């Protein structure tokens, strides 16, 4: 799993590639939590190059979404492959975290 | 019917090895990518549970995973020597609650149930055995 991020008009965009499983999710969690405690309130995660996600990855996203909501900001996810999207559908996460098609839409969602 | 078999140690970094094993089985049987992903995810969730529970009690030494195809069914058997744990007894998570109320517990097993067509658990001596059945039907997507 690799991550790269950039700022886009005060919002943080994180691109995640490879595998997000219970072995790699802790690194993703560290990155997100460090960004949030560093004052980032609006975060978009681009999953275009994500090949795999398990419930360990979902757990991190849920935690980040909660923290950002408490901070008065938000989290949005974009560009995921259909079979990755299925995991978000099956887990009911699409109802609690915005999942959109493009990075532009994700940036709009978080304001 | 040819069976493929792999032994994993009780370490989460083994999930990548599991994934390569499922991929190679999938390619061998010409399974579509989404189906390989679903099989991999179901096995990952079970193996993650076994490692997480097993390393807590300290008695897990290895996990064996075997895969075979019989007609239109894919059969996966996961065995371990950790403490008794029956995933079929796990409570279903509440998927309708809000972001604040949402619990994460049980989500892994919920995914396994939804990604496979049958799951059964047996305790045989000091081993756990979970059998999964998944239809190898062509993907709609």
PDB file of C-alpha atoms in Angstrom:
ATOM      1  CA  UNK A   1       0.000   0.000   0.000  1.00  0.00           C
ATOM      2  CA  UNK A   2       1.297   3.445  -0.944  1.00  0.00           C
ATOM      3  CA  UNK A   3      -0.072   6.891  -0.201  1.00  0.00           C
ATOM      4  CA  UNK A   4       0.591  10.297  -1.644  1.00  0.00           C
ATOM      5  CA  UNK A   5      -1.117  13.525  -0.793  1.00  0.00           C
ATOM      6  CA  UNK A   6      -1.474  17.084  -1.932  1.00  0.00           C
ATOM      7  CA  UNK A   7      -3.342  20.190  -0.911  1.00  0.00           C
ATOM      8  CA  UNK A   8      -6.120  21.534  -3.102  1.00  0.00           C
ATOM      9  CA  UNK A   9      -7.462  24.928  -1.981  1.00  0.00           C
ATOM     10  CA  UNK A  10      -7.133  24.124   1.688  1.00  0.00           C
ATOM     11  CA  UNK A  11      -8.409  20.584   1.314  1.00  0.00           C
ATOM     12  CA  UNK A  12      -6.235  17.480   1.594  1.00  0.00           C
ATOM     13  CA  UNK A  13      -6.371  14.861  -1.169  1.00  0.00           C
ATOM     14  CA  UNK A  14      -4.859  11.464  -0.350  1.00  0.00           C
ATOM     15  CA  UNK A  15      -4.322   8.927  -3.129  1.00  0.00           C
ATOM     16  CA  UNK A  16      -4.075   5.368  -1.887  1.00  0.00           C
ATOM     17  CA  UNK A  17      -2.780   2.554  -4.080  1.00  0.00           C
ATOM     18  CA  UNK A  18      -2.334  -1.190  -3.640  1.00  0.00           C
ATOM     19  CA  UNK A  19      -3.846  -3.164  -0.784  1.00  0.00           C
ATOM     20  CA  UNK A  20      -5.682  -1.870   2.258  1.00  0.00           C
ATOM     21  CA  UNK A  21      -5.931  -4.901   4.576  1.00  0.00           C
ATOM     22  CA  UNK A  22      -5.395  -5.509   8.288  1.00  0.00           C
ATOM     23  CA  UNK A  23      -1.611  -5.527   7.765  1.00  0.00           C
ATOM     24  CA  UNK A  24      -1.478  -2.170   5.945  1.00  0.00           C
ATOM     25  CA  UNK A  25      -4.499  -0.320   7.419  1.00  0.00           C
ATOM     26  CA  UNK A  26      -2.547   0.839  10.517  1.00  0.00           C
ATOM     27  CA  UNK A  27      -0.243   2.948   8.270  1.00  0.00           C
ATOM     28  CA  UNK A  28      -3.266   4.510   6.557  1.00  0.00           C
ATOM     29  CA  UNK A  29      -4.790   5.210   9.967  1.00  0.00           C
ATOM     30  CA  UNK A  30      -1.577   6.877  11.197  1.00  0.00           C
ATOM     31  CA  UNK A  31      -1.462   9.103   8.114  1.00  0.00           C
ATOM     32  CA  UNK A  32      -5.104  10.146   8.421  1.00  0.00           C
ATOM     33  CA  UNK A  33      -4.984  10.710  12.175  1.00  0.00           C
ATOM     34  CA  UNK A  34      -1.760  12.733  11.875  1.00  0.00           C
ATOM     35  CA  UNK A  35      -3.409  14.927   9.231  1.00  0.00           C
ATOM     36  CA  UNK A  36      -6.526  15.421  11.376  1.00  0.00           C
ATOM     37  CA  UNK A  37      -4.593  16.226  14.541  1.00  0.00           C
ATOM     38  CA  UNK A  38      -2.465  18.571  12.409  1.00  0.00           C
ATOM     39  CA  UNK A  39      -5.617  20.571  11.669  1.00  0.00           C
ATOM     40  CA  UNK A  40      -6.885  19.095   8.364  1.00  0.00           C
ATOM     41  CA  UNK A  41     -10.674  19.232   8.403  1.00  0.00           C
ATOM     42  CA  UNK A  42     -11.642  18.425   4.844  1.00  0.00           C
ATOM     43  CA  UNK A  43     -10.142  15.295   3.325  1.00  0.00           C
ATOM     44  CA  UNK A  44     -10.835  13.538   0.013  1.00  0.00           C
ATOM     45  CA  UNK A  45      -9.462  10.029  -0.490  1.00  0.00           C
ATOM     46  CA  UNK A  46      -8.863   8.986  -4.092  1.00  0.00           C
ATOM     47  CA  UNK A  47      -9.088   5.191  -4.487  1.00  0.00           C
ATOM     48  CA  UNK A  48      -8.397   5.074  -8.240  1.00  0.00           C
ATOM     49  CA  UNK A  49      -5.324   2.864  -7.756  1.00  0.00           C
ATOM     50  CA  UNK A  50      -6.700   0.876  -4.837  1.00  0.00           C
ATOM     51  CA  UNK A  51      -6.746  -2.813  -5.712  1.00  0.00           C
ATOM     52  CA  UNK A  52      -8.073  -4.267  -2.503  1.00  0.00           C
ATOM     53  CA  UNK A  53      -9.877  -3.288   0.707  1.00  0.00           C
ATOM     54  CA  UNK A  54     -11.054  -5.337   3.698  1.00  0.00           C
ATOM     55  CA  UNK A  55     -13.068  -4.397   6.797  1.00  0.00           C
ATOM     56  CA  UNK A  56      -9.789  -3.214   8.377  1.00  0.00           C
ATOM     57  CA  UNK A  57      -9.675  -0.413   5.791  1.00  0.00           C
ATOM     58  CA  UNK A  58     -13.366   0.394   6.370  1.00  0.00           C
ATOM     59  CA  UNK A  59     -12.691   0.675  10.094  1.00  0.00           C
ATOM     60  CA  UNK A  60     -10.067   3.392   9.502  1.00  0.00           C
ATOM     61  CA  UNK A  61     -12.407   5.339   7.202  1.00  0.00           C
ATOM     62  CA  UNK A  62     -15.210   5.201   9.769  1.00  0.00           C
ATOM     63  CA  UNK A  63     -12.898   6.515  12.490  1.00  0.00           C
ATOM     64  CA  UNK A  64     -11.618   9.332  10.254  1.00  0.00           C
ATOM     65  CA  UNK A  65     -15.143  10.294   9.150  1.00  0.00           C
ATOM     66  CA  UNK A  66     -16.205  10.593  12.803  1.00  0.00           C
ATOM     67  CA  UNK A  67     -13.189  12.662  13.808  1.00  0.00           C
ATOM     68  CA  UNK A  68     -13.668  15.004  10.856  1.00  0.00           C
ATOM     69  CA  UNK A  69     -17.353  15.428  11.607  1.00  0.00           C
ATOM     70  CA  UNK A  70     -16.511  16.326  15.226  1.00  0.00           C
ATOM     71  CA  UNK A  71     -13.953  18.835  13.914  1.00  0.00           C
ATOM     72  CA  UNK A  72     -16.664  20.432  11.768  1.00  0.00           C
ATOM     73  CA  UNK A  73     -15.224  19.127   8.497  1.00  0.00           C
ATOM     74  CA  UNK A  74     -15.803  16.086   6.333  1.00  0.00           C
ATOM     75  CA  UNK A  75     -14.474  13.075   4.426  1.00  0.00           C
ATOM     76  CA  UNK A  76     -15.359  11.964   0.893  1.00  0.00           C
ATOM     77  CA  UNK A  77     -14.157   9.020  -1.202  1.00  0.00           C
ATOM     78  CA  UNK A  78     -13.861   8.827  -4.961  1.00  0.00           C
ATOM     79  CA  UNK A  79     -12.801   6.923  -8.073  1.00  0.00           C
ATOM     80  CA  UNK A  80     -13.158   3.406  -6.679  1.00  0.00           C
ATOM     81  CA  UNK A  81     -13.396   0.318  -8.889  1.00  0.00           C
ATOM     82  CA  UNK A  82     -16.781  -1.420  -9.066  1.00  0.00           C
ATOM     83  CA  UNK A  83     -15.734  -4.430  -6.999  1.00  0.00           C
ATOM     84  CA  UNK A  84     -14.314  -2.132  -4.289  1.00  0.00           C
ATOM     85  CA  UNK A  85     -17.540  -0.122  -4.343  1.00  0.00           C
ATOM     86  CA  UNK A  86     -19.437  -3.369  -3.701  1.00  0.00           C
ATOM     87  CA  UNK A  87     -17.720  -3.646  -0.299  1.00  0.00           C
ATOM     88  CA  UNK A  88     -18.990  -0.162   0.600  1.00  0.00           C
ATOM     89  CA  UNK A  89     -22.497  -1.139  -0.538  1.00  0.00           C
ATOM     90  CA  UNK A  90     -22.504  -4.435   1.384  1.00  0.00           C
ATOM     91  CA  UNK A  91     -21.264  -2.803   4.573  1.00  0.00           C
ATOM     92  CA  UNK A  92     -23.779   0.047   4.426  1.00  0.00           C
ATOM     93  CA  UNK A  93     -20.913   2.583   4.342  1.00  0.00           C
ATOM     94  CA  UNK A  94     -22.299   4.378   1.285  1.00  0.00           C
ATOM     95  CA  UNK A  95     -25.040   5.725   3.584  1.00  0.00           C
ATOM     96  CA  UNK A  96     -22.594   7.268   6.065  1.00  0.00           C
ATOM     97  CA  UNK A  97     -19.569   8.355   3.976  1.00  0.00           C
ATOM     98  CA  UNK A  98     -19.987  10.063   0.569  1.00  0.00           C
ATOM     99  CA  UNK A  99     -18.693   7.836  -2.254  1.00  0.00           C
ATOM    100  CA  UNK A 100     -18.545   9.676  -5.599  1.00  0.00           C
ATOM    101  CA  UNK A 101     -17.188   9.070  -9.098  1.00  0.00           C
ATOM    102  CA  UNK A 102     -14.630  11.860  -9.506  1.00  0.00           C
ATOM    103  CA  UNK A 103     -12.145  13.786  -7.403  1.00  0.00           C
ATOM    104  CA  UNK A 104     -13.903  17.026  -8.332  1.00  0.00           C
ATOM    105  CA  UNK A 105     -17.180  15.738  -6.889  1.00  0.00           C
ATOM    106  CA  UNK A 106     -15.382  14.593  -3.729  1.00  0.00           C
ATOM    107  CA  UNK A 107     -13.886  18.082  -3.280  1.00  0.00           C
ATOM    108  CA  UNK A 108     -17.346  19.609  -3.759  1.00  0.00           C
ATOM    109  CA  UNK A 109     -18.824  17.221  -1.160  1.00  0.00           C
ATOM    110  CA  UNK A 110     -16.404  18.323   1.540  1.00  0.00           C
ATOM    111  CA  UNK A 111     -16.880  21.975   0.677  1.00  0.00           C
TER     112      UNK A 111
ATOM    113  CA  UNK B   1     -10.531 -32.347  -8.726  1.00  0.00           C
ATOM    114  CA  UNK B   2      -7.203 -30.576  -8.182  1.00  0.00           C
ATOM    115  CA  UNK B   3      -6.936 -28.965  -4.793  1.00  0.00           C
ATOM    116  CA  UNK B   4      -4.599 -26.098  -3.973  1.00  0.00           C
ATOM    117  CA  UNK B   5      -3.245 -25.716  -0.489  1.00  0.00           C
ATOM    118  CA  UNK B   6      -1.264 -23.129   1.472  1.00  0.00           C
ATOM    119  CA  UNK B   7       0.030 -22.856   5.052  1.00  0.00           C
ATOM    120  CA  UNK B   8       0.146 -19.427   6.709  1.00  0.00           C
ATOM    121  CA  UNK B   9       1.783 -18.433   9.983  1.00  0.00           C
ATOM    122  CA  UNK B  10      -0.178 -16.399  12.521  1.00  0.00           C
ATOM    123  CA  UNK B  11       0.994 -13.043  11.222  1.00  0.00           C
ATOM    124  CA  UNK B  12      -1.068 -10.388   9.401  1.00  0.00           C
ATOM    125  CA  UNK B  13       1.664  -9.835   6.796  1.00  0.00           C
ATOM    126  CA  UNK B  14       0.678 -13.301   5.489  1.00  0.00           C
ATOM    127  CA  UNK B  15      -2.488 -11.780   3.975  1.00  0.00           C
ATOM    128  CA  UNK B  16      -0.507 -10.756   0.919  1.00  0.00           C
ATOM    129  CA  UNK B  17       0.685 -14.342   0.488  1.00  0.00           C
ATOM    130  CA  UNK B  18      -2.958 -15.483   0.817  1.00  0.00           C
ATOM    131  CA  UNK B  19      -3.956 -12.985  -1.858  1.00  0.00           C
ATOM    132  CA  UNK B  20      -1.315 -14.267  -4.305  1.00  0.00           C
ATOM    133  CA  UNK B  21      -2.488 -17.817  -3.627  1.00  0.00           C
ATOM    134  CA  UNK B  22      -6.148 -16.937  -4.356  1.00  0.00           C
ATOM    135  CA  UNK B  23      -5.128 -14.970  -7.484  1.00  0.00           C
ATOM    136  CA  UNK B  24      -3.169 -17.869  -8.880  1.00  0.00           C
ATOM    137  CA  UNK B  25      -6.045 -20.296  -8.167  1.00  0.00           C
ATOM    138  CA  UNK B  26      -8.441 -17.858  -9.841  1.00  0.00           C
ATOM    139  CA  UNK B  27      -6.304 -17.537 -12.963  1.00  0.00           C
ATOM    140  CA  UNK B  28      -5.916 -21.298 -13.162  1.00  0.00           C
ATOM    141  CA  UNK B  29      -9.723 -21.635 -13.219  1.00  0.00           C
ATOM    142  CA  UNK B  30     -10.351 -18.576 -15.431  1.00  0.00           C
ATOM    143  CA  UNK B  31     -12.394 -16.850 -12.735  1.00  0.00           C
ATOM    144  CA  UNK B  32     -13.368 -13.199 -13.324  1.00  0.00           C
ATOM    145  CA  UNK B  33     -11.480 -10.551 -11.295  1.00  0.00           C
ATOM    146  CA  UNK B  34     -14.492  -9.535  -9.121  1.00  0.00           C
ATOM    147  CA  UNK B  35     -15.056 -13.163  -8.147  1.00  0.00           C
ATOM    148  CA  UNK B  36     -11.379 -13.638  -7.245  1.00  0.00           C
ATOM    149  CA  UNK B  37     -11.589 -10.429  -5.199  1.00  0.00           C
ATOM    150  CA  UNK B  38     -14.680 -11.652  -3.320  1.00  0.00           C
ATOM    151  CA  UNK B  39     -13.134 -15.024  -2.548  1.00  0.00           C
ATOM    152  CA  UNK B  40      -9.931 -13.324  -1.414  1.00  0.00           C
ATOM    153  CA  UNK B  41     -11.834 -10.876   0.792  1.00  0.00           C
ATOM    154  CA  UNK B  42     -13.924 -13.624   2.449  1.00  0.00           C
ATOM    155  CA  UNK B  43     -10.777 -15.627   3.228  1.00  0.00           C
ATOM    156  CA  UNK B  44      -8.889 -12.504   4.385  1.00  0.00           C
ATOM    157  CA  UNK B  45     -11.655 -11.649   6.881  1.00  0.00           C
ATOM    158  CA  UNK B  46     -11.643 -15.178   8.311  1.00  0.00           C
ATOM    159  CA  UNK B  47      -7.834 -15.381   8.489  1.00  0.00           C
ATOM    160  CA  UNK B  48      -7.618 -11.888  10.049  1.00  0.00           C
ATOM    161  CA  UNK B  49     -10.130 -12.989  12.716  1.00  0.00           C
ATOM    162  CA  UNK B  50      -8.212 -16.181  13.392  1.00  0.00           C
ATOM    163  CA  UNK B  51      -4.902 -14.307  13.725  1.00  0.00           C
ATOM    164  CA  UNK B  52      -6.404 -11.558  15.888  1.00  0.00           C
ATOM    165  CA  UNK B  53      -8.161 -14.028  18.232  1.00  0.00           C
ATOM    166  CA  UNK B  54      -5.386 -16.609  18.113  1.00  0.00           C
ATOM    167  CA  UNK B  55      -2.541 -14.245  18.886  1.00  0.00           C
ATOM    168  CA  UNK B  56      -4.497 -12.941  21.887  1.00  0.00           C
ATOM    169  CA  UNK B  57      -4.637 -16.406  23.422  1.00  0.00           C
ATOM    170  CA  UNK B  58      -1.152 -17.315  22.179  1.00  0.00           C
ATOM    171  CA  UNK B  59      -1.914 -20.861  21.029  1.00  0.00           C
ATOM    172  CA  UNK B  60      -2.123 -20.312  17.258  1.00  0.00           C
ATOM    173  CA  UNK B  61       0.770 -21.774  15.295  1.00  0.00           C
ATOM    174  CA  UNK B  62      -0.502 -22.091  11.745  1.00  0.00           C
ATOM    175  CA  UNK B  63      -3.480 -21.690   9.458  1.00  0.00           C
ATOM    176  CA  UNK B  64      -4.094 -23.874   6.440  1.00  0.00           C
ATOM    177  CA  UNK B  65      -6.235 -22.767   3.512  1.00  0.00           C
ATOM    178  CA  UNK B  66      -7.283 -25.067   0.699  1.00  0.00           C
ATOM    179  CA  UNK B  67      -9.243 -24.269  -2.439  1.00  0.00           C
ATOM    180  CA  UNK B  68     -10.842 -26.525  -4.998  1.00  0.00           C
ATOM    181  CA  UNK B  69     -13.464 -26.303  -7.676  1.00  0.00           C
ATOM    182  CA  UNK B  70     -16.161 -28.949  -8.042  1.00  0.00           C
ATOM    183  CA  UNK B  71     -18.382 -28.196 -10.995  1.00  0.00           C
ATOM    184  CA  UNK B  72     -19.879 -24.746 -10.420  1.00  0.00           C
ATOM    185  CA  UNK B  73     -18.889 -24.592  -6.748  1.00  0.00           C
ATOM    186  CA  UNK B  74     -15.689 -23.172  -5.302  1.00  0.00           C
ATOM    187  CA  UNK B  75     -14.911 -24.796  -1.999  1.00  0.00           C
ATOM    188  CA  UNK B  76     -12.592 -23.173   0.536  1.00  0.00           C
ATOM    189  CA  UNK B  77     -11.523 -24.822   3.788  1.00  0.00           C
ATOM    190  CA  UNK B  78      -9.708 -22.835   6.483  1.00  0.00           C
ATOM    191  CA  UNK B  79      -8.223 -24.727   9.439  1.00  0.00           C
ATOM    192  CA  UNK B  80      -6.304 -23.456  12.454  1.00  0.00           C
ATOM    193  CA  UNK B  81      -5.094 -24.680  15.816  1.00  0.00           C
ATOM    194  CA  UNK B  82      -6.046 -21.549  17.781  1.00  0.00           C
ATOM    195  CA  UNK B  83      -8.774 -21.269  20.400  1.00  0.00           C
ATOM    196  CA  UNK B  84     -12.295 -22.334  19.462  1.00  0.00           C
ATOM    197  CA  UNK B  85     -14.063 -19.594  17.546  1.00  0.00           C
ATOM    198  CA  UNK B  86     -17.274 -20.034  15.588  1.00  0.00           C
ATOM    199  CA  UNK B  87     -17.785 -17.146  13.127  1.00  0.00           C
ATOM    200  CA  UNK B  88     -21.278 -18.437  12.304  1.00  0.00           C
ATOM    201  CA  UNK B  89     -22.360 -17.276  15.786  1.00  0.00           C
ATOM    202  CA  UNK B  90     -21.246 -13.673  15.195  1.00  0.00           C
ATOM    203  CA  UNK B  91     -24.079 -11.164  15.466  1.00  0.00           C
ATOM    204  CA  UNK B  92     -25.026  -9.268  12.335  1.00  0.00           C
ATOM    205  CA  UNK B  93     -24.066  -5.586  12.512  1.00  0.00           C
ATOM    206  CA  UNK B  94     -26.724  -2.860  12.364  1.00  0.00           C
ATOM    207  CA  UNK B  95     -26.153  -1.345   8.925  1.00  0.00           C
ATOM    208  CA  UNK B  96     -28.786   1.354   9.223  1.00  0.00           C
ATOM    209  CA  UNK B  97     -27.474   3.450  12.095  1.00  0.00           C
ATOM    210  CA  UNK B  98     -25.829   6.853  11.707  1.00  0.00           C
ATOM    211  CA  UNK B  99     -22.133   7.682  11.460  1.00  0.00           C
ATOM    212  CA  UNK B 100     -21.961   8.361  15.211  1.00  0.00           C
ATOM    213  CA  UNK B 101     -23.735   5.183  16.277  1.00  0.00           C
ATOM    214  CA  UNK B 102     -22.167   2.876  13.769  1.00  0.00           C
ATOM    215  CA  UNK B 103     -20.145   0.017  15.323  1.00  0.00           C
ATOM    216  CA  UNK B 104     -17.461  -1.750  13.378  1.00  0.00           C
ATOM    217  CA  UNK B 105     -17.704  -5.105  15.196  1.00  0.00           C
ATOM    218  CA  UNK B 106     -18.960  -8.029  13.154  1.00  0.00           C
ATOM    219  CA  UNK B 107     -18.391  -6.297   9.839  1.00  0.00           C
ATOM    220  CA  UNK B 108     -15.772  -8.793   8.633  1.00  0.00           C
ATOM    221  CA  UNK B 109     -18.052 -11.796   9.196  1.00  0.00           C
ATOM    222  CA  UNK B 110     -20.971  -9.870   7.694  1.00  0.00           C
ATOM    223  CA  UNK B 111     -18.892  -9.480   4.516  1.00  0.00           C
ATOM    224  CA  UNK B 112     -18.010 -13.195   4.509  1.00  0.00           C
ATOM    225  CA  UNK B 113     -21.715 -14.115   4.768  1.00  0.00           C
ATOM    226  CA  UNK B 114     -22.608 -11.784   1.912  1.00  0.00           C
ATOM    227  CA  UNK B 115     -19.745 -12.742  -0.375  1.00  0.00           C
ATOM    228  CA  UNK B 116     -20.241 -16.501  -0.127  1.00  0.00           C
ATOM    229  CA  UNK B 117     -23.155 -18.909  -0.604  1.00  0.00           C
ATOM    230  CA  UNK B 118     -22.578 -21.053   2.488  1.00  0.00           C
ATOM    231  CA  UNK B 119     -20.372 -21.083   5.578  1.00  0.00           C
ATOM    232  CA  UNK B 120     -20.087 -23.791   8.211  1.00  0.00           C
ATOM    233  CA  UNK B 121     -17.933 -24.260  11.288  1.00  0.00           C
ATOM    234  CA  UNK B 122     -16.707 -27.392  13.033  1.00  0.00           C
ATOM    235  CA  UNK B 123     -14.444 -27.924  16.024  1.00  0.00           C
ATOM    236  CA  UNK B 124     -12.449 -31.070  15.384  1.00  0.00           C
ATOM    237  CA  UNK B 125     -10.211 -32.043  18.316  1.00  0.00           C
ATOM    238  CA  UNK B 126      -8.116 -28.941  18.959  1.00  0.00           C
ATOM    239  CA  UNK B 127      -8.672 -27.474  15.501  1.00  0.00           C
ATOM    240  CA  UNK B 128     -11.192 -25.084  13.993  1.00  0.00           C
ATOM    241  CA  UNK B 129     -12.444 -25.798  10.497  1.00  0.00           C
ATOM    242  CA  UNK B 130     -14.464 -23.306   8.456  1.00  0.00           C
ATOM    243  CA  UNK B 131     -15.848 -24.388   5.090  1.00  0.00           C
ATOM    244  CA  UNK B 132     -17.009 -21.817   2.553  1.00  0.00           C
ATOM    245  CA  UNK B 133     -18.917 -22.485  -0.643  1.00  0.00           C
ATOM    246  CA  UNK B 134     -19.068 -19.923  -3.419  1.00  0.00           C
ATOM    247  CA  UNK B 135     -20.774 -20.322  -6.786  1.00  0.00           C
ATOM    248  CA  UNK B 136     -18.318 -19.883  -9.648  1.00  0.00           C
ATOM    249  CA  UNK B 137     -20.979 -18.351 -11.867  1.00  0.00           C
ATOM    250  CA  UNK B 138     -19.835 -15.837 -14.458  1.00  0.00           C
ATOM    251  CA  UNK B 139     -19.783 -12.278 -13.177  1.00  0.00           C
ATOM    252  CA  UNK B 140     -22.592  -9.953 -14.309  1.00  0.00           C
ATOM    253  CA  UNK B 141     -20.177  -7.021 -14.426  1.00  0.00           C
TER     254      UNK B 141
END
